[in-house]
Coordinates of C-alpha atoms in Angstrom, one line a residue:
X1 CA -126.2 -126.5 85.4
X2 CA -126.6 -124.8 82.0
X3 CA -127.1 -121.2 83.2
X4 CA -124.6 -119.8 80.6
X5 CA -124.5 -118.3 77.1
X6 CA -125.3 -121.4 75.0
X7 CA -125.2 -120.2 71.4
X8 CA -121.4 -119.5 71.3
X9 CA -120.9 -122.9 73.0
X10 CA -123.0 -124.6 70.4
X11 CA -121.2 -122.9 67.5
X12 CA -118.0 -124.4 69.0
X13 CA -119.8 -127.7 69.2
X14 CA -120.7 -127.6 65.5
X15 CA -117.0 -127.1 64.5
X16 CA -116.0 -129.9 66.9
X17 CA -118.7 -132.3 65.6
X18 CA -117.7 -131.6 62.0
X19 CA -114.1 -132.4 62.8
X20 CA -115.1 -135.5 64.8
X21 CA -117.2 -136.9 61.9
X22 CA -114.6 -136.2 59.3
X23 CA -111.9 -137.7 61.4
X24 CA -113.7 -140.6 63.0
X25 CA -115.8 -141.9 60.2
X26 CA -112.8 -143.1 58.2
X27 CA -111.6 -145.9 60.5
X28 CA -112.2 -147.8 63.7
X29 CA -108.7 -147.9 65.0
X30 CA -108.4 -148.2 68.8
X31 CA -111.9 -149.6 69.2
X32 CA -111.9 -153.0 70.8
X33 CA -113.4 -156.2 69.4
X34 CA -116.5 -157.5 71.1
X35 CA -117.2 -161.1 71.9
X36 CA -120.7 -162.5 71.5
X37 CA -121.7 -160.4 68.5
X38 CA -121.9 -163.6 66.3
X39 CA -124.8 -164.8 68.4
X40 CA -126.9 -161.8 67.2
X41 CA -126.9 -162.8 63.5
X42 CA -128.2 -160.3 60.9
X43 CA -128.5 -156.6 61.9
X44 CA -132.1 -155.5 62.1
X45 CA -132.1 -151.7 61.3
X46 CA -135.0 -149.8 62.7
X47 CA -135.4 -146.4 60.9
X48 CA -137.9 -143.6 60.9
X49 CA -140.4 -142.4 58.2
X50 CA -139.2 -140.1 55.5
X51 CA -140.6 -136.9 57.0
X52 CA -139.0 -137.5 60.4
X53 CA -136.7 -134.8 61.7
X54 CA -134.8 -137.3 63.7
X55 CA -134.1 -139.4 60.5
X56 CA -133.2 -136.3 58.5
X57 CA -130.7 -135.1 61.2
X58 CA -129.2 -138.6 61.7
X59 CA -128.6 -139.0 58.0
X60 CA -127.1 -135.5 57.6
X61 CA -124.8 -136.0 60.5
X62 CA -123.5 -139.3 59.3
X63 CA -123.3 -138.3 55.7
X64 CA -126.0 -140.5 54.0
X65 CA -126.5 -139.7 50.3
X66 CA -130.1 -139.9 48.9
X67 CA -129.3 -143.3 47.4
X68 CA -127.4 -144.5 50.4
X69 CA -130.0 -144.0 53.1
X70 CA -130.8 -146.2 56.2
X71 CA -133.7 -147.6 54.2
X72 CA -131.1 -149.3 51.9
X73 CA -130.4 -151.9 54.6
X74 CA -132.0 -155.2 53.7
X75 CA -135.2 -155.8 55.7
X76 CA -135.0 -152.4 57.4
X77 CA -138.1 -151.5 59.5
X78 CA -139.6 -148.1 59.3
X79 CA -141.2 -146.8 62.6
X80 CA -143.7 -144.0 62.5
X81 CA -142.8 -142.5 65.9
X82 CA -140.2 -142.6 68.7
X83 CA -142.1 -145.1 70.9
X84 CA -142.4 -147.6 68.0
X85 CA -138.6 -147.5 67.5
X86 CA -138.1 -148.3 71.2
X87 CA -140.6 -151.1 71.1
X88 CA -139.0 -152.7 68.0
X89 CA -135.5 -152.6 69.5
X90 CA -136.7 -153.9 72.8
X91 CA -138.4 -156.9 71.1
X92 CA -135.4 -158.0 68.9
X93 CA -131.9 -158.6 70.2
X94 CA -130.5 -158.0 66.7
X95 CA -132.1 -154.5 66.3
X96 CA -130.5 -151.1 66.3
X97 CA -132.4 -147.7 66.1
X98 CA -132.1 -144.1 67.0
X99 CA -134.3 -141.8 69.1
X100 CA -134.3 -138.4 70.9
X101 CA -131.9 -138.3 73.8
X102 CA -134.8 -137.2 76.0
X103 CA -136.8 -140.4 75.3
X104 CA -137.5 -142.5 78.4
X105 CA -136.0 -146.0 78.0
X106 CA -136.7 -149.2 79.9
X107 CA -134.3 -152.0 80.9
X108 CA -134.9 -153.8 77.6
X109 CA -132.8 -151.3 75.6
X110 CA -129.6 -149.5 76.1
X111 CA -127.7 -146.6 74.5
X112 CA -124.3 -146.8 72.8
X113 CA -121.5 -144.3 73.2
X114 CA -120.6 -142.7 69.8
X115 CA -117.0 -142.0 69.0
X116 CA -116.1 -142.5 72.6
X117 CA -118.7 -140.0 74.0
X118 CA -121.9 -140.8 75.9
X119 CA -125.1 -139.1 74.9
X120 CA -125.4 -136.7 77.8
X121 CA -126.5 -133.1 78.0
X122 CA -123.0 -132.1 79.1
X123 CA -121.5 -133.8 76.0
X124 CA -124.0 -132.2 73.7
X125 CA -123.2 -128.7 75.0
X126 CA -119.5 -129.3 75.0
X127 CA -119.5 -130.8 71.5
X128 CA -118.1 -134.2 72.6
X129 CA -121.2 -135.9 71.4
X130 CA -121.5 -135.5 67.6
X131 CA -125.1 -136.6 67.0
X132 CA -127.1 -133.5 67.9
X133 CA -129.9 -131.4 66.3
X134 CA -132.1 -128.4 67.2
X135 CA -135.8 -128.4 68.2
X136 CA -137.5 -125.5 66.3
X137 CA -140.9 -123.8 66.4
X138 CA -142.0 -122.4 63.1
X139 CA -144.8 -120.2 61.8
X140 CA -146.0 -118.3 58.8
X141 CA -146.9 -114.6 58.9
X142 CA -147.6 -112.7 62.1
X143 CA -148.3 -114.6 65.4
X144 CA -151.5 -113.6 67.1
X145 CA -151.4 -112.3 70.6
X146 CA -151.7 -115.6 72.5
X147 CA -149.2 -117.3 70.2
X148 CA -146.7 -114.5 70.7
X149 CA -147.2 -114.7 74.5
X150 CA -146.5 -118.4 74.4
X151 CA -143.3 -117.9 72.3
X152 CA -142.1 -115.2 74.8
X153 CA -142.7 -117.7 77.6
X154 CA -140.8 -120.5 75.7
X155 CA -137.8 -118.4 75.0
X156 CA -137.8 -117.1 78.6
X157 CA -139.1 -118.8 81.6
X158 CA -139.7 -122.0 79.6
X159 CA -136.0 -122.6 79.3
X160 CA -136.1 -123.9 82.8
X161 CA -138.3 -126.6 81.5
X162 CA -136.0 -127.2 78.5
X163 CA -132.9 -127.8 80.7
X164 CA -134.5 -130.7 82.6
X165 CA -133.9 -133.0 79.6
X166 CA -132.4 -130.9 76.8
X167 CA -129.8 -128.2 76.2
X168 CA -131.4 -124.8 76.4
X169 CA -130.6 -121.9 74.1
X170 CA -130.8 -119.2 76.8
X171 CA -130.8 -118.9 80.5
X172 CA -134.3 -118.9 82.1
X173 CA -135.7 -115.4 82.8
X174 CA -138.8 -114.2 84.5
X175 CA -142.0 -114.1 82.5
X176 CA -145.2 -112.0 82.9
X177 CA -148.0 -113.2 80.7
X178 CA -150.2 -110.6 79.1
X179 CA -153.1 -113.1 79.7
X180 CA -154.2 -113.2 76.0
X181 CA -157.0 -115.7 75.4
X182 CA -157.4 -118.3 72.7
X183 CA -156.3 -121.6 71.3
X184 CA -152.8 -122.3 70.1
X185 CA -152.5 -125.2 67.6
X186 CA -149.1 -126.9 67.2
X187 CA -148.4 -129.7 64.8
X188 CA -145.3 -131.8 64.0
X189 CA -142.4 -133.8 65.4
X190 CA -143.0 -136.7 67.7
X191 CA -139.5 -136.2 69.1
X192 CA -140.2 -132.5 70.1
X193 CA -143.7 -133.2 71.3
X194 CA -142.9 -134.4 74.8
X195 CA -141.0 -131.1 75.5
X196 CA -143.7 -129.0 73.8
X197 CA -146.4 -130.7 75.9
X198 CA -144.5 -129.9 79.1
X199 CA -144.0 -126.3 78.1
X200 CA -147.7 -126.1 77.2
X201 CA -148.8 -127.4 80.5
X202 CA -146.7 -124.9 82.4
X203 CA -147.8 -122.1 80.2
X204 CA -151.5 -122.9 80.6
X205 CA -151.0 -122.9 84.3
X206 CA -149.7 -119.3 84.1
X207 CA -152.1 -118.1 81.4
X208 CA -155.4 -119.7 82.3
X209 CA -157.0 -117.9 79.3
X210 CA -155.0 -120.0 76.8
X211 CA -155.4 -123.5 75.5
X212 CA -152.6 -125.4 73.6
X213 CA -153.6 -128.2 71.3
X214 CA -150.8 -130.4 70.1
X215 CA -151.1 -132.9 67.1
X216 CA -148.1 -135.1 66.3
X217 CA -147.1 -136.2 62.8
X218 CA -143.5 -135.6 61.8
X219 CA -141.2 -132.6 61.3
X220 CA -141.9 -132.1 57.6
X221 CA -145.7 -132.4 58.3
X222 CA -145.5 -129.8 61.0
X223 CA -143.5 -127.4 58.8
X224 CA -145.9 -128.0 55.8
X225 CA -149.0 -127.4 58.0
X226 CA -147.5 -124.1 59.3
X227 CA -146.9 -123.1 55.7
X228 CA -150.4 -123.9 54.7
X229 CA -152.1 -122.3 57.7
X230 CA -153.3 -125.6 59.0
X231 CA -151.8 -124.8 62.4
X232 CA -150.6 -121.7 64.2
X233 CA -147.1 -123.2 65.0
X234 CA -145.2 -126.1 63.6
X235 CA -142.6 -128.1 65.6
X236 CA -139.5 -129.6 64.0
X237 CA -136.7 -131.7 65.3
X238 CA -134.2 -130.8 62.6
X239 CA -132.5 -127.9 60.9
X240 CA -134.8 -126.1 58.5
X241 CA -134.0 -126.3 54.8
X242 CA -133.0 -123.0 53.0
X243 CA -136.4 -122.7 51.2
X244 CA -138.2 -123.3 54.5
X245 CA -136.3 -120.5 56.2
X246 CA -137.3 -118.2 53.4
X247 CA -141.0 -119.0 53.7
X248 CA -141.3 -119.2 57.5
X249 CA -140.3 -117.5 60.7
X250 CA -138.7 -119.8 63.3
X251 CA -137.0 -120.0 66.6
X252 CA -134.6 -122.7 67.8
X253 CA -135.8 -123.5 71.4
X254 CA -133.5 -126.3 72.4
X255 CA -130.8 -128.7 71.4
X256 CA -131.2 -132.5 71.6
X257 CA -128.9 -135.4 71.2
X258 CA -129.8 -138.4 69.0
X259 CA -129.3 -141.6 71.1
X260 CA -128.3 -144.8 69.3
X261 CA -130.1 -147.7 71.0
X262 CA -129.7 -151.5 70.9
X263 CA -131.4 -154.4 72.7
X264 CA -130.1 -154.9 76.2
X265 CA -128.8 -158.4 75.2
X266 CA -126.4 -156.8 72.7
X267 CA -122.9 -157.0 74.1
X268 CA -121.8 -153.9 72.1
X269 CA -121.3 -150.8 74.3
X270 CA -119.7 -148.3 71.8
X271 CA -119.7 -147.5 68.1
X272 CA -117.9 -145.1 65.8
X273 CA -119.6 -142.8 63.3
X274 CA -118.1 -144.9 60.5
X275 CA -119.7 -148.1 61.9
X276 CA -123.0 -146.4 62.4
X277 CA -123.2 -145.3 58.8
X278 CA -122.2 -148.9 57.7
X279 CA -124.8 -150.5 59.9
X280 CA -127.6 -148.2 58.8
X281 CA -126.8 -148.4 55.1
X282 CA -126.4 -152.2 55.0
X283 CA -122.6 -152.2 54.4
X284 CA -122.4 -154.1 57.7
X285 CA -125.2 -156.6 57.6
X286 CA -124.2 -159.0 60.3
X287 CA -123.2 -158.0 63.8
X288 CA -120.0 -160.0 63.9
X289 CA -118.7 -158.1 60.9
X290 CA -118.1 -155.1 63.1
X291 CA -115.1 -156.8 64.6
X292 CA -113.5 -157.1 61.1
X293 CA -112.7 -153.3 61.2
X294 CA -111.5 -153.3 64.8
X295 CA -108.2 -154.0 66.5

């Protein structure tokens, strides 16, 4: 389905997303009022920890300032990983959170459309869905033989694994391992970890001389560990900062949408970027207040 040249498409997406956020965050005209929101009471924001790549990307895309972050919402919960966000939202009908689009969800939560677009791979690639970010692998210095073999696999045949749940950066191509032996240590993002685990399993089946050990923390932790030589490769679910790009080598291996999730009992089905920012910064503190800005 995605066997095309993706980088030019994604550059078009970035321009489209920037326009969408600049144009849609200012008002909620044309969005219908929703009955039943008053029964939900106060909004329970579920955020991620400071080093999370998902949180960093979500805040950047919605234009949070440092003093205007999602932690500013009264009583905001901070989850240490993706599963904890899902669990918190599933347990509270007034909760709202955000997770990787590739996260498996049960019937206790649902996703919202954002600015009229559903969080699908097709909409991420086309640019219709504005909340998207890259998955990156980073390293310091020269990769050893088995690490380089793994990276060659990821950017080639591994793209067929990527496209099952994410937007790949290349078409899948044949891969012939050089059968280098050794252990590859990868640290970082909980959002990127499921994809990296699946890639590692397929790679280990191809190169039986290699072992991939994955330790999850967050994107900043993975990047810092790679800088300090505490792992061979770091994984991040956000754009790298300029100083990180200067200190590290990196590859974007996939693109992922950020899904906005609410409890299944929440009658809301859609939200604008402006409303999202207001919900996560505490400007909108009660669910029924969303209707005040709607037709």
